[in-house]
Amino acid sequence: MALNPRFAGQKLAAHVSPYTMHTLEFYWDYVCPYSKKMFDTVYDGVFPIVKQKYADKVQFIFRQQIQPWHPSSTLVHEAGAAVLQTDPDKFWEFSKALFGKSAEYYDVKVVNETRNATYERLSKLAESVGIDGKKIYSLLKISDQPDKDGSLNTGNSVTNDVKLMVKVSVSHDEGVYWRLTSL
């Protein structure tokens, strides 16, 4: 499936080539322990081998998969979207750091925290990999005031990008379902 240019940071390739033969797409959730295991395996184990032996033949795409049964899933993926807007070349490094601290964003760690407080922590995590944390927070922060038109569901500066990510995920799931039921 094509990758929207605004999400180009989600691609990991040892050698950028228009002739890359194979693309592996992974649908991962930052607060899913199984996604963490798979990410760590791919990033630390598989990618170094691909980089060494198949640099111009294989690329990876990280599709952000929000899982609604993990309440903080949207928040952490919004942080990923903010990184893509701010410093896309740092997306995979940020993702590695976030998966490394993912347990800090599990349900019991965020249940008594405001949304903006979680965003503040995610912004500090972005700073730990050299991304402008203030910029990240400015993209994530939710206002406590109505919008100019009186709307109360104002979202933040990455809301539209996250909507696109969800649509890609849903269309992928429907396509997989259709292929499986058509067999």
Tab-separated table of C-alpha atoms in Angstrom:
chain	number	residue	atom	x	y	z
A	1	MET	CA	0.000	0.000	0.000
A	2	ALA	CA	1.277	3.468	-0.827
A	3	LEU	CA	2.674	5.687	1.888
A	4	ASN	CA	1.341	9.232	2.071
A	5	PRO	CA	4.363	11.565	1.651
A	6	ARG	CA	3.475	13.399	4.875
A	7	PHE	CA	4.219	10.117	6.704
A	8	ALA	CA	7.507	9.385	4.908
A	9	GLY	CA	9.272	9.146	8.275
A	10	GLN	CA	7.428	5.867	8.870
A	11	LYS	CA	9.612	4.229	6.212
A	12	LEU	CA	12.859	2.588	7.310
A	13	ALA	CA	15.239	1.638	4.544
A	14	ALA	CA	18.978	1.044	4.525
A	15	HIS	CA	19.213	2.416	1.016
A	16	VAL	CA	16.611	4.736	-0.476
A	17	SER	CA	15.820	3.442	-3.929
A	18	PRO	CA	12.818	3.695	-6.238
A	19	TYR	CA	13.555	0.071	-7.139
A	20	THR	CA	13.120	-1.470	-3.702
A	21	MET	CA	11.629	-4.867	-4.388
A	22	HIS	CA	10.015	-5.713	-1.053
A	23	THR	CA	8.106	-3.642	1.457
A	24	LEU	CA	7.156	-5.066	4.830
A	25	GLU	CA	4.370	-3.159	6.560
A	26	PHE	CA	3.900	-3.504	10.304
A	27	TYR	CA	0.801	-2.347	12.160
A	28	TRP	CA	2.028	-1.594	15.684
A	29	ASP	CA	0.549	0.016	18.769
A	30	TYR	CA	2.972	1.708	21.153
A	31	VAL	CA	1.108	0.438	24.227
A	32	CYS	CA	0.667	-3.151	23.092
A	33	PRO	CA	3.219	-5.516	24.664
A	34	TYR	CA	3.101	-7.777	21.596
A	35	SER	CA	3.786	-4.848	19.270
A	36	LYS	CA	6.743	-3.925	21.473
A	37	LYS	CA	8.211	-7.414	21.156
A	38	MET	CA	7.777	-7.390	17.397
A	39	PHE	CA	9.190	-3.864	17.026
A	40	ASP	CA	12.252	-4.743	19.102
A	41	THR	CA	12.836	-7.886	17.035
A	42	VAL	CA	12.524	-6.061	13.720
A	43	TYR	CA	14.458	-2.933	14.733
A	44	ASP	CA	17.272	-4.610	16.669
A	45	GLY	CA	17.485	-7.998	14.962
A	46	VAL	CA	16.041	-8.010	11.460
A	47	PHE	CA	16.850	-4.508	10.196
A	48	PRO	CA	20.619	-4.774	10.833
A	49	ILE	CA	20.712	-7.966	8.722
A	50	VAL	CA	18.632	-6.376	5.964
A	51	LYS	CA	20.875	-3.304	6.068
A	52	GLN	CA	23.955	-5.488	5.652
A	53	LYS	CA	22.733	-8.015	3.076
A	54	TYR	CA	19.641	-6.622	1.322
A	55	ALA	CA	19.966	-2.829	1.601
A	56	ASP	CA	18.495	-2.025	-1.799
A	57	LYS	CA	15.871	-4.775	-1.783
A	58	VAL	CA	13.829	-4.394	1.438
A	59	GLN	CA	12.177	-1.530	3.271
A	60	PHE	CA	9.934	-1.392	6.324
A	61	ILE	CA	6.871	0.750	6.987
A	62	PHE	CA	5.584	1.371	10.502
A	63	ARG	CA	1.809	1.834	10.316
A	64	GLN	CA	0.548	3.343	13.546
A	65	GLN	CA	-2.251	1.104	14.809
A	66	ILE	CA	-4.422	2.736	17.456
A	67	GLN	CA	-6.124	0.078	19.560
A	68	PRO	CA	-9.177	1.530	21.322
A	69	TRP	CA	-9.068	-1.010	24.159
A	70	HIS	CA	-5.838	0.718	25.261
A	71	PRO	CA	-7.151	4.164	26.317
A	72	SER	CA	-3.763	5.880	25.985
A	73	SER	CA	-3.174	4.422	22.525
A	74	THR	CA	-4.505	7.526	20.792
A	75	LEU	CA	-2.318	9.820	22.903
A	76	VAL	CA	0.943	8.005	22.201
A	77	HIS	CA	0.173	7.749	18.479
A	78	GLU	CA	-0.614	11.454	18.425
A	79	ALA	CA	2.924	11.943	19.755
A	80	GLY	CA	4.216	9.824	16.868
A	81	ALA	CA	2.259	12.029	14.455
A	82	ALA	CA	3.733	15.148	16.079
A	83	VAL	CA	7.225	13.725	15.566
A	84	LEU	CA	6.412	13.093	11.892
A	85	GLN	CA	5.388	16.753	11.563
A	86	THR	CA	8.396	18.084	13.493
A	87	ASP	CA	11.362	15.849	12.636
A	88	PRO	CA	10.352	12.859	10.465
A	89	ASP	CA	13.921	11.543	10.310
A	90	LYS	CA	13.701	10.890	14.055
A	91	PHE	CA	10.444	8.888	13.890
A	92	TRP	CA	12.030	5.440	14.254
A	93	GLU	CA	14.395	6.617	16.990
A	94	PHE	CA	11.461	8.167	18.848
A	95	SER	CA	9.476	4.955	18.344
A	96	LYS	CA	12.343	2.924	19.822
A	97	ALA	CA	12.420	5.228	22.865
A	98	LEU	CA	8.625	5.112	23.252
A	99	PHE	CA	8.461	1.330	23.003
A	100	GLY	CA	11.262	1.230	25.573
A	101	LYS	CA	9.092	3.228	27.979
A	102	SER	CA	5.728	1.890	26.801
A	103	ALA	CA	4.777	0.452	30.210
A	104	GLU	CA	4.801	4.032	31.529
A	105	TYR	CA	1.823	4.711	29.247
A	106	TYR	CA	-0.227	1.601	30.093
A	107	ASP	CA	-3.697	2.069	31.596
A	108	VAL	CA	-2.730	2.068	35.271
A	109	LYS	CA	0.028	4.649	34.673
A	110	VAL	CA	-2.222	7.217	32.975
A	111	VAL	CA	-5.607	6.681	34.605
A	112	ASN	CA	-5.207	9.578	37.058
A	113	GLU	CA	-3.269	11.847	34.711
A	114	THR	CA	-4.752	14.603	32.561
A	115	ARG	CA	-4.397	14.269	28.820
A	116	ASN	CA	-2.101	17.304	28.636
A	117	ALA	CA	0.078	15.868	31.434
A	118	THR	CA	0.554	12.717	29.348
A	119	TYR	CA	1.432	14.922	26.379
A	120	GLU	CA	4.018	16.720	28.530
A	121	ARG	CA	5.683	13.392	29.367
A	122	LEU	CA	5.642	12.358	25.698
A	123	SER	CA	7.215	15.709	24.761
A	124	LYS	CA	10.031	15.099	27.242
A	125	LEU	CA	10.551	11.649	25.739
A	126	ALA	CA	10.855	13.296	22.313
A	127	GLU	CA	13.501	15.617	23.764
A	128	SER	CA	15.486	12.575	24.888
A	129	VAL	CA	16.101	11.696	21.217
A	130	GLY	CA	16.914	15.245	20.135
A	131	ILE	CA	13.482	16.486	19.057
A	132	ASP	CA	12.155	19.903	20.098
A	133	GLY	CA	9.874	18.973	22.998
A	134	LYS	CA	8.225	22.399	23.119
A	135	LYS	CA	7.222	22.050	19.479
A	136	ILE	CA	5.872	18.542	20.116
A	137	TYR	CA	3.832	19.763	23.083
A	138	SER	CA	2.477	22.725	21.099
A	139	LEU	CA	1.167	20.271	18.488
A	140	LEU	CA	-0.378	17.952	21.095
A	141	LYS	CA	-1.843	20.302	23.697
A	142	ILE	CA	-5.615	20.402	23.993
A	143	SER	CA	-7.079	23.789	24.849
A	144	ASP	CA	-9.539	24.154	27.692
A	145	GLN	CA	-11.363	26.862	25.744
A	146	PRO	CA	-13.958	26.480	22.972
A	147	ASP	CA	-12.812	27.057	19.402
A	148	LYS	CA	-13.618	30.367	17.644
A	149	ASP	CA	-16.816	28.844	16.278
A	150	GLY	CA	-17.865	27.595	19.732
A	151	SER	CA	-16.923	23.972	19.050
A	152	LEU	CA	-15.910	21.969	22.104
A	153	ASN	CA	-14.258	19.008	20.327
A	154	THR	CA	-11.323	20.991	19.018
A	155	GLY	CA	-8.729	18.238	18.803
A	156	ASN	CA	-5.103	19.256	18.426
A	157	SER	CA	-2.675	19.989	15.597
A	158	VAL	CA	-2.194	16.318	14.707
A	159	THR	CA	-5.845	15.255	14.766
A	160	ASN	CA	-6.229	15.250	10.976
A	161	ASP	CA	-3.061	13.188	10.496
A	162	VAL	CA	-4.259	10.647	13.050
A	163	LYS	CA	-7.591	10.414	11.229
A	164	LEU	CA	-5.724	9.530	8.026
A	165	MET	CA	-3.702	6.876	9.867
A	166	VAL	CA	-6.878	5.310	11.239
A	167	LYS	CA	-8.481	5.287	7.787
A	168	VAL	CA	-5.462	3.474	6.329
A	169	SER	CA	-5.636	0.949	9.139
A	170	VAL	CA	-9.368	0.370	8.706
A	171	SER	CA	-9.110	0.027	4.927
A	172	HIS	CA	-6.238	-2.444	5.408
A	173	ASP	CA	-8.278	-4.494	7.894
A	174	GLU	CA	-11.286	-4.521	5.566
A	175	GLY	CA	-9.062	-5.598	2.666
A	176	VAL	CA	-7.576	-8.440	4.693
A	177	TYR	CA	-11.063	-9.502	5.793
A	178	TRP	CA	-12.327	-9.399	2.216
A	179	ARG	CA	-9.395	-11.473	0.939
A	180	LEU	CA	-9.809	-14.045	3.686
A	181	THR	CA	-13.556	-14.406	3.200
A	182	SER	CA	-13.153	-14.605	-0.588
A	183	LEU	CA	-10.897	-17.666	-0.437
